[in-house]
């Protein structure tokens, strides 16, 4: 899958992963890989700017803990973030439908 | 740029790439990157990869340091407003005092000249004198017949014209002495600024330095005008007019000097020290 397509929707993907359960960055990437069947292949570091951006926007909250002697930051979706997920999902469905219509698909 | 092959090397490179970012953001990104890389290496080791291959692969999967750093906007560095040092304020005060006092000194010289040209009556109005008190108590070294009673010679016989003339001369002398003395103090202020040219120069410059010039130039003519036009009707007459003219002319000189100086600064498009 083209990286620019993934990057353009990374915020929604990250929010959707974290809506299931709070996780740290590495676990988010693992979940993205698993749930996409390995199709989401982008530099793993790119998820961190997305996490920080979403937290700054109030869609995520984070807290730091110490795991195996290392500091680890765990992220969770806020109520605001849940609302954003719903809105973005609607947007995505409409967009996908439009793309299908224009390109002659059957959706 | 070559991607570092160890986690430590990668973190060093990332730290370098984040050097223009907010320190808090940089610290957080570094911490999370290290946690991520160590966990990724551990997972690869657990999957049976050799340690060196596992570390390189984890780093490669994480992405280039500069690409990660580029995702964070550079910190906007807002310089702290530099506080005005006490020395700079003292310099401004000295400059202002020098301007004002020197102007007063010039007015003293003008007053002296007016006294010479127009007479003491033009330079100084008649001071209000209690004749009895003046004649009986002012001179501790009596002469002549009056010597035994302590009466001043100009009071015997009572010569009001002579007494008035003497009073005016005394008043003129006092005024000139006072004004010139203050002028010397003003010159001393400028001497201090000349002796210590770098003292207090670090903060305000340019038109800020012209401010004392402008303030004095506005204030002194107003003072002069208030003397001449304002309260005392006698001041408009010839009697004692020089007292006010001298102050007004000196103020006007300062006003012209200040206007020329500020205009030159504006024309040059730069800021300079008016005393330079």
Short mmCIF file of C-alpha atoms in Angstrom, two decimals:
data_model
loop_
_atom_site.label_atom_id
_atom_site.label_comp_id
_atom_site.label_asym_id
_atom_site.label_seq_id
_atom_site.Cartn_x
_atom_site.Cartn_y
_atom_site.Cartn_z
CA UNK A 1 0.00 0.00 0.00
CA UNK A 2 1.31 3.41 -0.95
CA UNK A 3 2.83 5.18 2.08
CA UNK A 4 1.14 8.52 1.24
CA UNK A 5 -2.28 6.82 1.37
CA UNK A 6 -1.44 5.43 4.79
CA UNK A 7 -0.01 8.70 6.08
CA UNK A 8 -3.11 10.63 5.02
CA UNK A 9 -5.25 8.40 7.20
CA UNK A 10 -2.79 7.55 9.92
CA UNK A 11 -4.61 9.56 12.60
CA UNK A 12 -7.81 7.57 12.10
CA UNK A 13 -5.92 4.28 12.05
CA UNK A 14 -4.05 5.09 15.28
CA UNK A 15 -7.23 6.25 17.01
CA UNK A 16 -9.03 3.11 15.91
CA UNK A 17 -6.28 0.88 17.34
CA UNK A 18 -6.21 2.72 20.63
CA UNK A 19 -10.00 2.73 20.90
CA UNK A 20 -9.76 -1.00 21.57
CA UNK A 21 -7.28 -0.66 24.40
CA UNK A 22 -4.58 1.73 25.63
CA UNK A 23 -1.12 0.95 24.26
CA UNK A 24 2.39 2.33 23.82
CA UNK A 25 3.88 3.21 20.46
CA UNK A 26 5.44 -0.14 19.66
CA UNK A 27 2.19 -1.97 20.49
CA UNK A 28 0.24 0.43 18.27
CA UNK A 29 2.46 -0.41 15.32
CA UNK A 30 2.23 -4.12 15.99
CA UNK A 31 -1.55 -3.86 16.13
CA UNK A 32 -1.65 -1.89 12.87
CA UNK A 33 0.47 -4.56 11.21
CA UNK A 34 -1.59 -7.42 12.54
CA UNK A 35 -4.99 -5.94 11.81
CA UNK A 36 -3.98 -4.93 8.30
CA UNK A 37 -2.63 -8.35 7.51
CA UNK A 38 0.84 -6.85 7.11
CA UNK A 39 -0.28 -4.41 4.42
CA UNK A 40 0.38 -1.27 6.44
CA UNK A 41 4.09 -0.92 5.95
CA UNK A 42 5.47 2.48 6.83
CA UNK A 43 8.50 3.55 8.84
CA UNK A 44 7.62 2.68 12.41
CA UNK A 45 8.88 6.00 13.72
CA UNK A 46 6.18 7.88 11.83
CA UNK A 47 3.57 6.73 14.32
CA UNK A 48 5.07 8.84 17.11
CA UNK A 49 4.46 12.24 15.52
CA UNK A 50 0.88 11.10 14.95
CA UNK A 51 0.53 10.08 18.60
CA UNK A 52 1.94 13.40 19.79
CA UNK A 53 -0.22 15.38 17.40
CA UNK A 54 -3.38 13.57 18.50
CA UNK A 55 -2.54 14.09 22.15
CA UNK A 56 -1.91 17.78 21.59
CA UNK A 57 -5.33 17.98 19.93
CA UNK A 58 -6.93 16.35 22.95
CA UNK A 59 -7.94 13.18 21.13
CA UNK A 60 -5.50 11.08 23.14
CA UNK A 61 -4.22 11.11 26.69
CA UNK A 62 -0.99 9.54 27.84
CA UNK A 63 0.75 8.54 31.01
CA UNK A 64 4.26 7.41 31.68
CA UNK A 65 5.25 4.28 33.57
CA UNK A 66 8.40 2.23 34.07
CA UNK A 67 8.47 -1.19 32.39
CA UNK A 68 11.55 -3.43 32.62
CA UNK A 69 13.54 -0.47 33.87
CA UNK A 70 12.57 1.67 30.89
CA UNK A 71 10.19 4.59 30.79
CA UNK A 72 7.20 3.87 28.64
CA UNK A 73 4.36 6.16 27.61
CA UNK A 74 0.95 4.57 27.17
CA UNK A 75 -1.75 6.27 25.13
CA UNK A 76 -5.53 6.05 25.45
CA UNK A 77 -8.35 7.58 23.43
CA UNK A 78 -10.28 10.39 25.12
CA UNK A 79 -14.02 10.97 24.79
CA UNK A 80 -13.19 13.65 22.30
CA UNK A 81 -11.09 11.13 20.39
CA UNK A 82 -13.98 8.69 20.21
CA UNK A 83 -16.15 11.35 18.63
CA UNK A 84 -13.38 12.07 16.14
CA UNK A 85 -13.19 8.39 15.21
CA UNK A 86 -16.92 8.33 14.40
CA UNK A 87 -16.69 11.50 12.36
CA UNK A 88 -13.60 10.36 10.44
CA UNK A 89 -15.12 6.96 9.75
CA UNK A 90 -18.15 8.63 8.19
CA UNK A 91 -15.89 10.84 6.12
CA UNK A 92 -13.87 7.83 5.01
CA UNK A 93 -16.94 5.85 4.00
CA UNK A 94 -18.31 8.76 1.99
CA UNK A 95 -14.94 9.28 0.32
CA UNK A 96 -14.59 5.55 -0.48
CA UNK A 97 -18.09 5.53 -1.92
CA UNK A 98 -17.32 8.55 -4.09
CA UNK A 99 -14.10 6.97 -5.32
CA UNK A 100 -15.95 3.79 -6.17
CA UNK A 101 -18.66 5.73 -7.98
CA UNK A 102 -16.21 7.77 -9.97
CA UNK A 103 -13.94 4.89 -10.86
CA UNK A 104 -16.84 2.61 -11.76
CA UNK A 105 -16.75 0.31 -8.78
CA UNK A 106 -19.76 -1.40 -7.25
CA UNK A 107 -19.78 0.10 -3.76
CA UNK B 1 23.40 10.26 5.31
CA UNK B 2 24.26 6.78 6.57
CA UNK B 3 21.76 5.25 8.97
CA UNK B 4 23.46 4.40 12.25
CA UNK B 5 23.82 0.68 12.93
CA UNK B 6 23.45 0.76 16.70
CA UNK B 7 20.69 2.08 18.93
CA UNK B 8 23.11 4.43 20.68
CA UNK B 9 24.30 5.78 17.35
CA UNK B 10 20.74 6.18 16.14
CA UNK B 11 19.74 8.09 19.26
CA UNK B 12 22.75 10.37 18.89
CA UNK B 13 21.79 11.09 15.30
CA UNK B 14 18.19 11.69 16.29
CA UNK B 15 19.26 14.04 19.08
CA UNK B 16 21.29 16.01 16.54
CA UNK B 17 18.34 16.22 14.15
CA UNK B 18 16.08 17.42 16.96
CA UNK B 19 18.47 20.18 18.06
CA UNK B 20 16.21 22.98 16.83
CA UNK B 21 13.08 21.49 18.38
CA UNK B 22 11.56 22.26 21.72
CA UNK B 23 13.74 20.50 24.35
CA UNK B 24 10.70 18.87 25.95
CA UNK B 25 9.57 17.43 22.62
CA UNK B 26 13.10 16.25 21.80
CA UNK B 27 13.42 14.51 25.17
CA UNK B 28 10.10 12.76 24.74
CA UNK B 29 10.81 11.63 21.16
CA UNK B 30 14.20 10.28 22.19
CA UNK B 31 12.73 8.39 25.14
CA UNK B 32 10.00 6.78 23.08
CA UNK B 33 12.40 5.97 20.22
CA UNK B 34 14.76 4.19 22.60
CA UNK B 35 11.92 2.21 24.21
CA UNK B 36 10.61 1.27 20.78
CA UNK B 37 13.98 0.20 19.39
CA UNK B 38 14.91 -1.89 22.42
CA UNK B 39 11.55 -3.63 22.36
CA UNK B 40 11.85 -4.25 18.61
CA UNK B 41 15.34 -5.70 19.04
CA UNK B 42 14.10 -7.93 21.87
CA UNK B 43 11.26 -9.20 19.70
CA UNK B 44 13.65 -9.99 16.83
CA UNK B 45 16.08 -11.71 19.16
CA UNK B 46 13.20 -13.77 20.51
CA UNK B 47 12.36 -14.70 16.92
CA UNK B 48 15.89 -16.06 16.51
CA UNK B 49 17.67 -13.24 14.66
CA UNK B 50 21.36 -12.66 15.48
CA UNK B 51 21.89 -9.60 17.74
CA UNK B 52 23.67 -7.41 15.17
CA UNK B 53 21.12 -8.19 12.47
CA UNK B 54 18.24 -7.61 14.91
CA UNK B 55 19.56 -4.18 15.90
CA UNK B 56 20.15 -3.05 12.33
CA UNK B 57 16.76 -4.32 11.20
CA UNK B 58 14.96 -2.58 14.06
CA UNK B 59 16.69 0.68 13.24
CA UNK B 60 15.94 0.36 9.54
CA UNK B 61 12.26 -0.31 10.26
CA UNK B 62 12.04 2.73 12.50
CA UNK B 63 13.07 5.16 9.73
CA UNK B 64 15.70 7.81 9.13
CA UNK B 65 16.41 10.18 12.04
CA UNK B 66 16.02 13.30 9.91
CA UNK B 67 12.69 12.07 8.52
CA UNK B 68 11.35 11.57 12.02
CA UNK B 69 12.67 14.94 13.21
CA UNK B 70 11.11 16.66 10.20
CA UNK B 71 7.67 15.69 11.48
CA UNK B 72 8.14 18.07 14.41
CA UNK B 73 8.08 21.79 13.80
CA UNK B 74 11.14 23.70 14.83
CA UNK B 75 10.68 25.51 18.08
CA UNK B 76 9.90 29.17 17.72
CA UNK B 77 12.54 30.82 19.78
CA UNK B 78 11.19 34.03 21.23
CA UNK B 79 14.07 35.99 22.68
CA UNK B 80 13.49 37.24 26.16
CA UNK B 81 13.18 40.98 26.23
CA UNK B 82 16.49 42.23 27.48
CA UNK B 83 16.06 44.06 30.75
CA UNK B 84 17.39 47.59 30.77
CA UNK B 85 20.48 47.51 32.95
CA UNK B 86 20.72 49.95 35.81
CA UNK B 87 23.87 51.37 34.25
CA UNK B 88 21.96 52.22 31.08
CA UNK B 89 19.31 54.04 33.09
CA UNK B 90 22.00 55.90 34.99
CA UNK B 91 23.58 56.90 31.68
CA UNK B 92 20.27 58.28 30.44
CA UNK B 93 19.82 60.21 33.66
CA UNK B 94 23.34 61.63 33.44
CA UNK B 95 22.76 62.63 29.84
CA UNK B 96 19.47 64.30 30.67
CA UNK B 97 20.98 66.11 33.65
CA UNK B 98 23.91 67.22 31.51
CA UNK B 99 21.61 68.69 28.88
CA UNK B 100 19.37 70.50 31.32
CA UNK B 101 22.12 71.83 33.56
CA UNK B 102 24.30 72.99 30.68
CA UNK B 103 21.35 74.84 29.25
CA UNK B 104 20.80 76.52 32.59
CA UNK B 105 24.50 77.45 32.60
CA UNK B 106 24.22 79.00 29.13
CA UNK B 107 21.24 81.00 30.35
CA UNK B 108 23.42 82.29 33.20
CA UNK B 109 26.05 83.54 30.76
CA UNK B 110 23.32 85.14 28.64
CA UNK B 111 21.94 86.82 31.73
CA UNK B 112 25.37 88.19 32.57
CA UNK B 113 25.72 89.51 29.04
CA UNK B 114 22.29 91.11 29.20
CA UNK B 115 23.20 92.72 32.48
CA UNK B 116 26.33 94.20 30.89
CA UNK B 117 24.55 95.43 27.77
CA UNK B 118 21.17 96.44 29.09
CA UNK B 119 22.08 97.20 32.67
CA UNK B 120 21.12 95.40 35.84
CA UNK B 121 17.62 96.86 35.63
CA UNK B 122 17.07 95.00 32.37
CA UNK B 123 18.57 91.78 33.64
CA UNK B 124 17.03 91.64 37.11
CA UNK B 125 13.83 93.10 38.50
CA UNK B 126 13.92 94.84 41.84
CA UNK B 127 14.02 92.27 44.60
CA UNK B 128 11.54 92.82 47.39
CA UNK B 129 13.63 93.99 50.32
CA UNK B 130 12.68 94.85 53.84
CA UNK B 131 14.71 98.03 53.97
CA UNK B 132 14.80 98.24 57.73
CA UNK B 133 15.88 94.67 58.16
CA UNK B 134 18.39 94.95 55.33
CA UNK B 135 20.00 98.10 56.64
CA UNK B 136 20.15 97.01 60.24
CA UNK B 137 21.36 93.48 60.06
CA UNK B 138 23.19 92.57 56.87
CA UNK B 139 26.62 93.97 57.31
CA UNK B 140 28.67 92.66 60.19
CA UNK B 141 31.54 95.10 59.38
CA UNK B 142 30.08 98.59 59.77
CA UNK B 143 32.03 101.69 58.83
CA UNK B 144 31.86 105.36 59.58
CA UNK B 145 29.29 106.89 61.85
CA UNK B 146 27.06 103.92 61.44
CA UNK B 147 29.79 101.56 62.56
CA UNK B 148 28.66 101.48 66.12
CA UNK B 149 25.09 100.60 65.24
CA UNK B 150 25.78 98.03 62.53
CA UNK B 151 24.07 99.94 59.71
CA UNK B 152 25.25 99.41 56.10
CA UNK B 153 26.97 102.44 54.52
CA UNK B 154 24.51 102.70 51.62
CA UNK B 155 21.77 103.15 54.20
CA UNK B 156 23.32 106.37 55.60
CA UNK B 157 21.65 108.57 54.64
CA UNK B 158 18.93 106.28 53.29
CA UNK B 159 19.56 106.25 49.52
CA UNK B 160 16.87 104.09 47.92
CA UNK B 161 18.32 104.37 44.41
CA UNK B 162 21.70 103.19 45.60
CA UNK B 163 20.09 100.50 47.69
CA UNK B 164 18.05 99.29 44.69
CA UNK B 165 21.12 99.26 42.47
CA UNK B 166 23.04 97.25 45.01
CA UNK B 167 20.19 94.81 45.43
CA UNK B 168 19.92 94.28 41.68
CA UNK B 169 23.66 93.71 41.43
CA UNK B 170 23.51 91.22 44.22
CA UNK B 171 20.55 89.44 42.68
CA UNK B 172 22.24 89.36 39.25
CA UNK B 173 25.45 88.05 40.74
CA UNK B 174 23.59 85.38 42.67
CA UNK B 175 21.56 84.31 39.66
CA UNK B 176 24.55 84.19 37.33
CA UNK B 177 26.61 82.32 39.91
CA UNK B 178 23.83 79.82 40.49
CA UNK B 179 23.11 79.27 36.81
CA UNK B 180 26.75 79.01 35.78
CA UNK B 181 27.39 76.69 38.71
CA UNK B 182 24.62 74.41 37.54
CA UNK B 183 26.02 74.64 34.02
CA UNK B 184 29.40 73.47 35.30
CA UNK B 185 27.62 70.52 36.90
CA UNK B 186 26.08 69.79 33.50
CA UNK B 187 29.51 69.91 31.87
CA UNK B 188 30.69 67.50 34.56
CA UNK B 189 27.92 65.12 33.51
CA UNK B 190 29.13 65.22 29.91
CA UNK B 191 32.71 64.75 31.12
CA UNK B 192 31.63 61.58 32.93
CA UNK B 193 30.01 60.29 29.75
CA UNK B 194 33.18 61.09 27.80
CA UNK B 195 35.45 59.47 30.36
CA UNK B 196 33.37 56.28 30.42
CA UNK B 197 32.11 55.93 26.84
CA UNK B 198 31.06 52.30 27.25
CA UNK B 199 29.28 52.73 30.54
CA UNK B 200 25.61 51.75 30.28
CA UNK B 201 25.60 51.57 26.50
CA UNK B 202 24.48 47.96 26.25
CA UNK B 203 20.73 48.38 26.25
CA UNK B 204 18.77 51.29 24.82
CA UNK B 205 20.29 53.01 21.85
CA UNK B 206 19.42 55.36 19.10
CA UNK B 207 16.23 57.28 19.46
CA UNK B 208 15.98 56.04 23.04
CA UNK B 209 19.13 58.02 23.64
CA UNK B 210 17.60 60.98 21.84
CA UNK B 211 14.66 60.89 24.24
CA UNK B 212 16.39 62.95 26.95
CA UNK B 213 17.29 65.49 24.28
CA UNK B 214 13.70 65.70 23.15
CA UNK B 215 12.32 65.82 26.70
CA UNK B 216 14.63 68.62 27.72
CA UNK B 217 14.00 70.46 24.47
CA UNK B 218 10.27 70.43 25.06
CA UNK B 219 10.33 71.03 28.80
CA UNK B 220 12.75 73.93 28.96
CA UNK B 221 11.05 76.22 26.39
CA UNK B 222 7.79 75.58 28.19
CA UNK B 223 9.41 76.64 31.43
CA UNK B 224 10.89 79.66 29.73
CA UNK B 225 7.55 80.55 28.14
CA UNK B 226 5.72 80.19 31.43
CA UNK B 227 8.18 82.59 33.04
CA UNK B 228 7.75 85.17 30.35
CA UNK B 229 4.09 84.85 29.41
CA UNK B 230 2.56 83.52 32.54
CA UNK B 231 2.26 84.64 36.05
CA UNK B 232 4.19 87.82 36.50
CA UNK B 233 3.01 90.84 34.54
CA UNK B 234 6.18 92.68 35.42
CA UNK B 235 8.14 90.08 33.52
CA UNK B 236 6.76 91.46 30.27
CA UNK B 237 8.14 94.88 30.99
CA UNK B 238 11.72 95.84 30.39
CA UNK B 239 12.40 95.69 34.10
CA UNK B 240 13.96 92.26 34.72
CA UNK B 241 13.01 90.89 31.31
CA UNK B 242 16.52 89.62 30.73
CA UNK B 243 16.02 87.16 33.54
CA UNK B 244 13.42 85.37 31.42
CA UNK B 245 14.89 86.10 28.00
CA UNK B 246 18.14 84.40 28.96
CA UNK B 247 16.28 81.24 30.02
CA UNK B 248 14.10 81.32 26.90
CA UNK B 249 17.01 81.81 24.48
CA UNK B 250 19.03 79.01 26.09
CA UNK B 251 15.99 76.72 25.86
CA UNK B 252 15.51 77.66 22.24
CA UNK B 253 19.13 76.77 21.50
CA UNK B 254 18.55 73.36 23.03
CA UNK B 255 15.34 72.91 21.05
CA UNK B 256 17.11 73.68 17.77
CA UNK B 257 20.01 71.38 18.65
CA UNK B 258 17.65 68.55 19.59
CA UNK B 259 15.55 68.95 16.45
CA UNK B 260 18.65 68.89 14.25
CA UNK B 261 20.01 65.86 16.04
CA UNK B 262 16.80 63.86 15.84
CA UNK B 263 16.26 64.80 12.19
CA UNK B 264 19.78 63.62 11.40
CA UNK B 265 19.12 60.30 13.17
CA UNK B 266 15.91 59.78 11.23
CA UNK B 267 17.53 60.68 7.94
CA UNK B 268 20.40 58.33 8.55
CA UNK B 269 17.89 55.59 9.35
CA UNK B 270 19.90 54.55 12.29
CA UNK B 271 20.09 55.25 15.95
CA UNK B 272 22.88 57.18 17.50
CA UNK B 273 23.86 58.64 20.79
CA UNK B 274 23.11 62.36 20.85
CA UNK B 275 26.21 62.98 22.92
CA UNK B 276 28.50 61.20 20.51
#
